[in-house]
Coordinates of C-alpha atoms in Angstrom, one line a residue:
M1 CA 0.1 -0.1 0.0
T2 CA 2.9 2.4 0.9
A3 CA 4.6 1.7 -2.5
T4 CA 1.5 3.3 -4.5
T5 CA 1.0 6.2 -2.3
A6 CA 1.2 9.3 -4.2
P7 CA 3.7 11.7 -2.8
P8 CA 2.6 15.2 -1.4
P9 CA 1.8 17.7 -3.6
I10 CA 4.8 20.1 -4.1
L11 CA 2.3 23.1 -5.1
T12 CA -0.7 23.7 -3.9
L13 CA -3.6 26.2 -4.8
R14 CA -6.7 26.4 -2.9
G15 CA -9.7 28.9 -3.3
V16 CA -7.8 31.1 -5.6
S17 CA -9.4 33.9 -7.3
K18 CA -8.3 36.8 -9.3
R19 CA -10.3 39.7 -11.1
F20 CA -9.4 42.4 -13.5
G21 CA -11.9 45.3 -13.0
A22 CA -15.1 43.8 -14.1
V23 CA -14.1 40.6 -15.4
Q24 CA -13.6 37.6 -12.5
A25 CA -10.9 35.7 -14.4
L26 CA -10.5 32.9 -11.6
T27 CA -13.0 31.7 -9.1
D28 CA -12.2 29.8 -6.1
V29 CA -9.9 27.3 -8.4
E30 CA -8.2 24.3 -6.7
L31 CA -4.6 22.6 -7.8
E32 CA -2.3 20.3 -6.6
I33 CA 1.0 19.8 -8.6
R34 CA 3.2 16.6 -7.6
T35 CA 6.8 15.8 -8.5
G36 CA 7.6 13.2 -10.9
E37 CA 4.2 13.8 -12.4
V38 CA 2.9 15.7 -15.7
T39 CA -0.4 17.6 -15.1
A40 CA -2.1 19.2 -18.3
L41 CA -4.1 22.1 -17.7
V42 CA -6.6 22.5 -20.4
G43 CA -9.8 24.7 -21.2
D44 CA -11.4 26.3 -24.1
N45 CA -10.3 29.8 -24.9
G46 CA -11.0 32.2 -22.0
A47 CA -11.3 29.4 -19.4
G48 CA -8.5 30.6 -17.2
K49 CA -5.5 28.4 -17.9
S50 CA -3.3 31.6 -18.6
T51 CA -4.3 33.8 -15.6
L52 CA -3.8 30.7 -13.4
V53 CA -0.2 30.0 -14.9
K54 CA 0.6 33.6 -14.4
T55 CA -0.3 33.7 -11.1
I56 CA 1.9 30.7 -10.4
A57 CA 4.8 32.5 -12.3
G58 CA 4.4 35.7 -10.3
V59 CA 3.3 37.9 -13.1
H60 CA -0.2 38.4 -11.6
A61 CA -0.9 38.4 -7.7
I62 CA -4.1 36.5 -6.4
D63 CA -6.8 38.4 -5.0
T64 CA -8.2 35.7 -2.7
G65 CA -6.8 32.3 -1.9
V66 CA -3.9 30.3 -0.6
I67 CA -0.7 29.3 -2.4
S68 CA 1.3 26.6 -0.8
W69 CA 4.8 25.3 -1.4
K70 CA 5.8 22.0 0.1
G71 CA 2.9 22.5 2.5
A72 CA 4.1 26.0 3.6
P73 CA 1.7 29.3 2.5
V74 CA 3.7 31.5 0.1
R75 CA 3.4 34.9 -1.3
I76 CA 4.1 34.9 -5.2
A77 CA 3.9 38.8 -5.9
K78 CA 6.5 38.7 -9.1
P79 CA 8.6 36.4 -11.1
H80 CA 11.4 36.5 -8.9
D81 CA 9.5 35.1 -5.9
A82 CA 8.6 32.3 -8.1
Q83 CA 12.1 31.6 -9.6
E84 CA 13.5 31.4 -5.6
L85 CA 10.9 28.8 -4.6
G86 CA 12.1 27.0 -7.9
I87 CA 9.2 27.4 -10.5
A88 CA 10.1 27.9 -14.2
T89 CA 8.1 28.9 -17.0
V90 CA 8.6 28.5 -20.5
Y91 CA 6.3 30.7 -22.5
Q92 CA 5.2 29.9 -26.0
D93 CA 7.0 32.8 -27.4
L94 CA 10.1 31.2 -26.2
A95 CA 12.1 34.9 -25.5
L96 CA 15.3 33.4 -27.0
C97 CA 17.8 35.7 -28.6
D98 CA 18.1 34.7 -32.4
N99 CA 21.5 36.5 -32.8
L100 CA 23.3 34.7 -29.9
D101 CA 24.3 31.4 -29.7
V102 CA 23.0 28.0 -27.6
V103 CA 25.3 28.6 -24.8
A104 CA 24.7 32.2 -24.4
N105 CA 20.8 31.5 -24.4
L106 CA 21.1 29.0 -21.7
F107 CA 23.0 31.1 -19.3
L108 CA 21.3 34.6 -20.6
G109 CA 21.0 36.4 -17.3
R110 CA 22.8 33.8 -15.4
E111 CA 25.9 34.0 -16.7
V112 CA 29.0 32.1 -15.1
R113 CA 32.0 34.7 -14.4
R114 CA 35.7 34.5 -13.4
R115 CA 37.2 37.7 -12.1
S116 CA 34.3 39.6 -13.8
V117 CA 35.3 37.9 -17.1
L118 CA 32.7 35.5 -18.7
D119 CA 33.8 32.2 -18.2
Q120 CA 33.3 30.5 -21.4
V121 CA 34.9 27.2 -20.9
T122 CA 32.5 26.6 -18.0
M123 CA 29.6 27.6 -19.7
E124 CA 30.1 25.6 -22.9
S125 CA 30.8 22.7 -20.5
R126 CA 27.6 22.9 -18.7
S127 CA 25.7 23.5 -21.7
R128 CA 26.7 20.3 -23.1
E129 CA 26.3 18.3 -20.1
L130 CA 22.9 19.6 -19.9
L131 CA 21.9 19.0 -23.2
D132 CA 23.6 15.3 -23.3
T133 CA 21.3 14.5 -19.8
L134 CA 18.4 15.4 -21.7
S135 CA 19.2 13.6 -24.6
I136 CA 18.8 17.1 -26.6
R137 CA 20.4 16.7 -30.3
I138 CA 21.6 20.0 -31.8
P139 CA 24.6 20.5 -34.2
S140 CA 26.5 22.4 -32.2
V141 CA 26.3 24.8 -28.7
R142 CA 27.8 27.3 -30.6
I143 CA 25.5 27.8 -33.5
P144 CA 23.3 30.9 -33.4
V145 CA 19.6 30.1 -32.3
A146 CA 18.2 31.4 -35.1
S147 CA 19.8 28.6 -37.1
L148 CA 17.8 25.7 -35.5
S149 CA 14.7 24.2 -36.1
G150 CA 11.5 25.0 -34.4
G151 CA 11.5 21.9 -32.3
Q152 CA 15.3 22.3 -31.7
R153 CA 14.5 26.2 -30.4
Q154 CA 11.6 24.6 -28.0
V155 CA 13.9 22.2 -26.2
V156 CA 16.9 24.6 -26.0
A157 CA 14.1 27.0 -24.4
I158 CA 13.0 24.3 -21.9
A159 CA 16.8 23.3 -21.0
R160 CA 17.3 26.8 -20.2
A161 CA 14.6 27.1 -17.6
L162 CA 16.6 24.0 -15.9
V163 CA 19.8 26.0 -15.8
G164 CA 18.3 27.3 -12.3
S165 CA 17.4 23.7 -11.2
P166 CA 13.9 24.2 -10.7
E167 CA 11.5 21.7 -9.2
V168 CA 8.5 22.7 -11.0
V169 CA 8.5 23.7 -15.1
I170 CA 5.7 25.2 -16.5
L171 CA 5.3 24.8 -20.4
D172 CA 2.9 27.1 -22.4
E173 CA 1.7 25.4 -25.4
P174 CA 5.2 24.0 -26.0
T175 CA 4.0 22.2 -29.3
A176 CA 2.0 24.7 -30.9
A177 CA 3.3 25.3 -34.7
L178 CA 5.1 22.5 -34.5
G179 CA 5.2 19.5 -37.0
V180 CA 5.0 16.0 -36.4
E181 CA 8.8 15.1 -35.8
Q182 CA 9.5 18.3 -33.9
T183 CA 6.5 17.6 -31.5
A184 CA 7.8 14.2 -31.1
Q185 CA 11.0 15.6 -30.3
V186 CA 9.6 18.0 -27.3
L187 CA 7.1 15.1 -25.8
D188 CA 10.3 12.9 -25.4
L189 CA 12.0 15.9 -23.5
I190 CA 8.6 16.4 -21.4
E191 CA 9.0 12.7 -20.1
R192 CA 12.6 12.9 -19.3
L193 CA 11.4 15.9 -17.3
R194 CA 9.3 13.7 -15.3
E195 CA 11.7 10.8 -15.2
R196 CA 14.2 13.4 -13.5
G197 CA 11.7 14.0 -10.5
L198 CA 10.4 17.2 -11.9
A199 CA 6.8 18.3 -11.5
V200 CA 5.5 19.6 -14.9
I201 CA 2.7 21.8 -15.7
L202 CA 1.8 21.4 -19.2
I203 CA -0.8 23.9 -21.2
S204 CA -2.0 22.5 -24.5
H205 CA -4.7 22.5 -26.9
N206 CA -3.9 19.3 -28.6
M207 CA -5.7 16.5 -26.8
A208 CA -3.2 13.6 -28.5
D209 CA -0.4 15.7 -27.1
V210 CA -1.9 15.6 -23.7
Q211 CA -2.7 11.8 -23.7
A212 CA 0.6 11.0 -24.9
V213 CA 2.6 12.5 -22.0
A214 CA 0.2 13.7 -19.0
D215 CA -0.4 11.7 -15.9
R216 CA -3.6 13.9 -14.9
V217 CA -5.6 16.7 -16.6
V218 CA -7.2 19.3 -14.7
V219 CA -10.1 21.1 -16.6
L220 CA -11.1 25.1 -16.1
R221 CA -14.0 26.5 -17.6
L222 CA -15.1 30.0 -17.3
G223 CA -12.7 30.3 -14.5
R224 CA -13.6 27.3 -12.5
N225 CA -12.6 24.1 -11.9
N226 CA -14.4 21.5 -14.2
G227 CA -13.0 18.1 -13.9
D228 CA -9.4 16.4 -12.3
F229 CA -8.8 13.1 -14.2
R230 CA -6.3 10.5 -14.4
V231 CA -5.7 9.9 -18.0
A232 CA -4.9 6.4 -17.6
E233 CA -8.5 6.1 -16.6
T234 CA -10.5 8.3 -18.4
S235 CA -11.7 8.6 -22.3
G236 CA -11.2 11.6 -24.4
E237 CA -14.6 12.0 -24.6
E238 CA -15.1 12.9 -21.1
I239 CA -12.4 15.3 -21.0
I240 CA -13.4 17.2 -23.8
A241 CA -17.3 17.1 -22.4
A242 CA -15.4 18.8 -19.3
I243 CA -13.8 21.5 -21.3
T244 CA -17.0 22.3 -23.4
G245 CA -19.3 22.0 -20.5
A246 CA -21.4 19.0 -21.8
A247 CA -20.4 16.7 -19.1
D248 CA -24.1 16.4 -17.6
N249 CA -25.9 15.9 -21.1
A250 CA -23.6 13.8 -23.4
V251 CA -20.8 11.6 -21.5
S252 CA -23.5 10.5 -18.7
R253 CA -26.2 9.7 -21.2
R254 CA -23.8 8.1 -23.5
A255 CA -22.5 6.1 -20.6
G256 CA -26.3 5.5 -19.1
R257 CA -27.2 4.1 -22.9
G258 CA -24.2 2.3 -23.4
T259 CA -23.8 3.0 -27.2
G260 CA -21.0 4.3 -29.5
E261 CA -22.8 7.5 -30.4
T262 CA -20.2 10.6 -30.3
R263 CA -20.8 13.5 -28.1
R264 CA -22.0 15.7 -31.3
E265 CA -24.4 13.0 -32.5
T266 CA -26.1 13.0 -29.1
R267 CA -26.6 16.9 -29.3
Q268 CA -27.8 16.9 -32.9
E269 CA -30.4 14.0 -32.3
E270 CA -31.6 15.8 -29.0
A271 CA -31.9 19.4 -30.1
P272 CA -34.7 19.0 -32.4
R273 CA -36.9 17.3 -29.7
E274 CA -36.4 19.8 -27.3
C275 CA -37.4 22.3 -29.8
H276 CA -40.5 20.7 -30.6
E277 CA -41.5 20.0 -26.8

């Protein structure tokens, strides 16, 4: 029994709410993130995913609620607070410097110096070691980032987030606009992060990617929790129903009838009846 017990969460959000003027972006959101686990955060546009991630990353301070780190309440009011705890975020725009080489990008803002001079040898050695550990294949650590493919740029951005030895890594749409082979490269890297014992928060609209690498899926809808699923025990239809808000009428009715109809077919068949009634 003890061997199968889930580890305590490293990051916990309880009753987190956030308002921007008249817009209530988050309402009493709950979230638990555990080490060695990939948690996918999904939802339709406007569901509150970006706002929630930015509260964890320190871009937005929460209005109400509690954020706990390893069981102790913490205040994350700015990005530096999140970084000090051990939370790294890789945004969709990557924020890489195309004119700099891979080494310079990996250590940007964290340069290693010796007597006020950049220690290029040490940084290059650490870069090679980090990329080798993650099985990241690039032609050279000394080529400009502009010369890399989209997938290679993405894994370099993720590797850069690991330079500070974080314990939680947030990935914002890491496979967006990537081809099949490049997407596979990024998904492989996400699995290696989990194997290293990191907690990964994955934001994605691609359900195939989510089901391929995530252990859990947390659904947000209209700024509120609308489901927390174990991927191995949940169908894609259930997750999509939670995302769209159709869980009460589509999935439950399919399960009750035991048919193979899709959620869309169910809506199409039932809508005319409701209109006539």
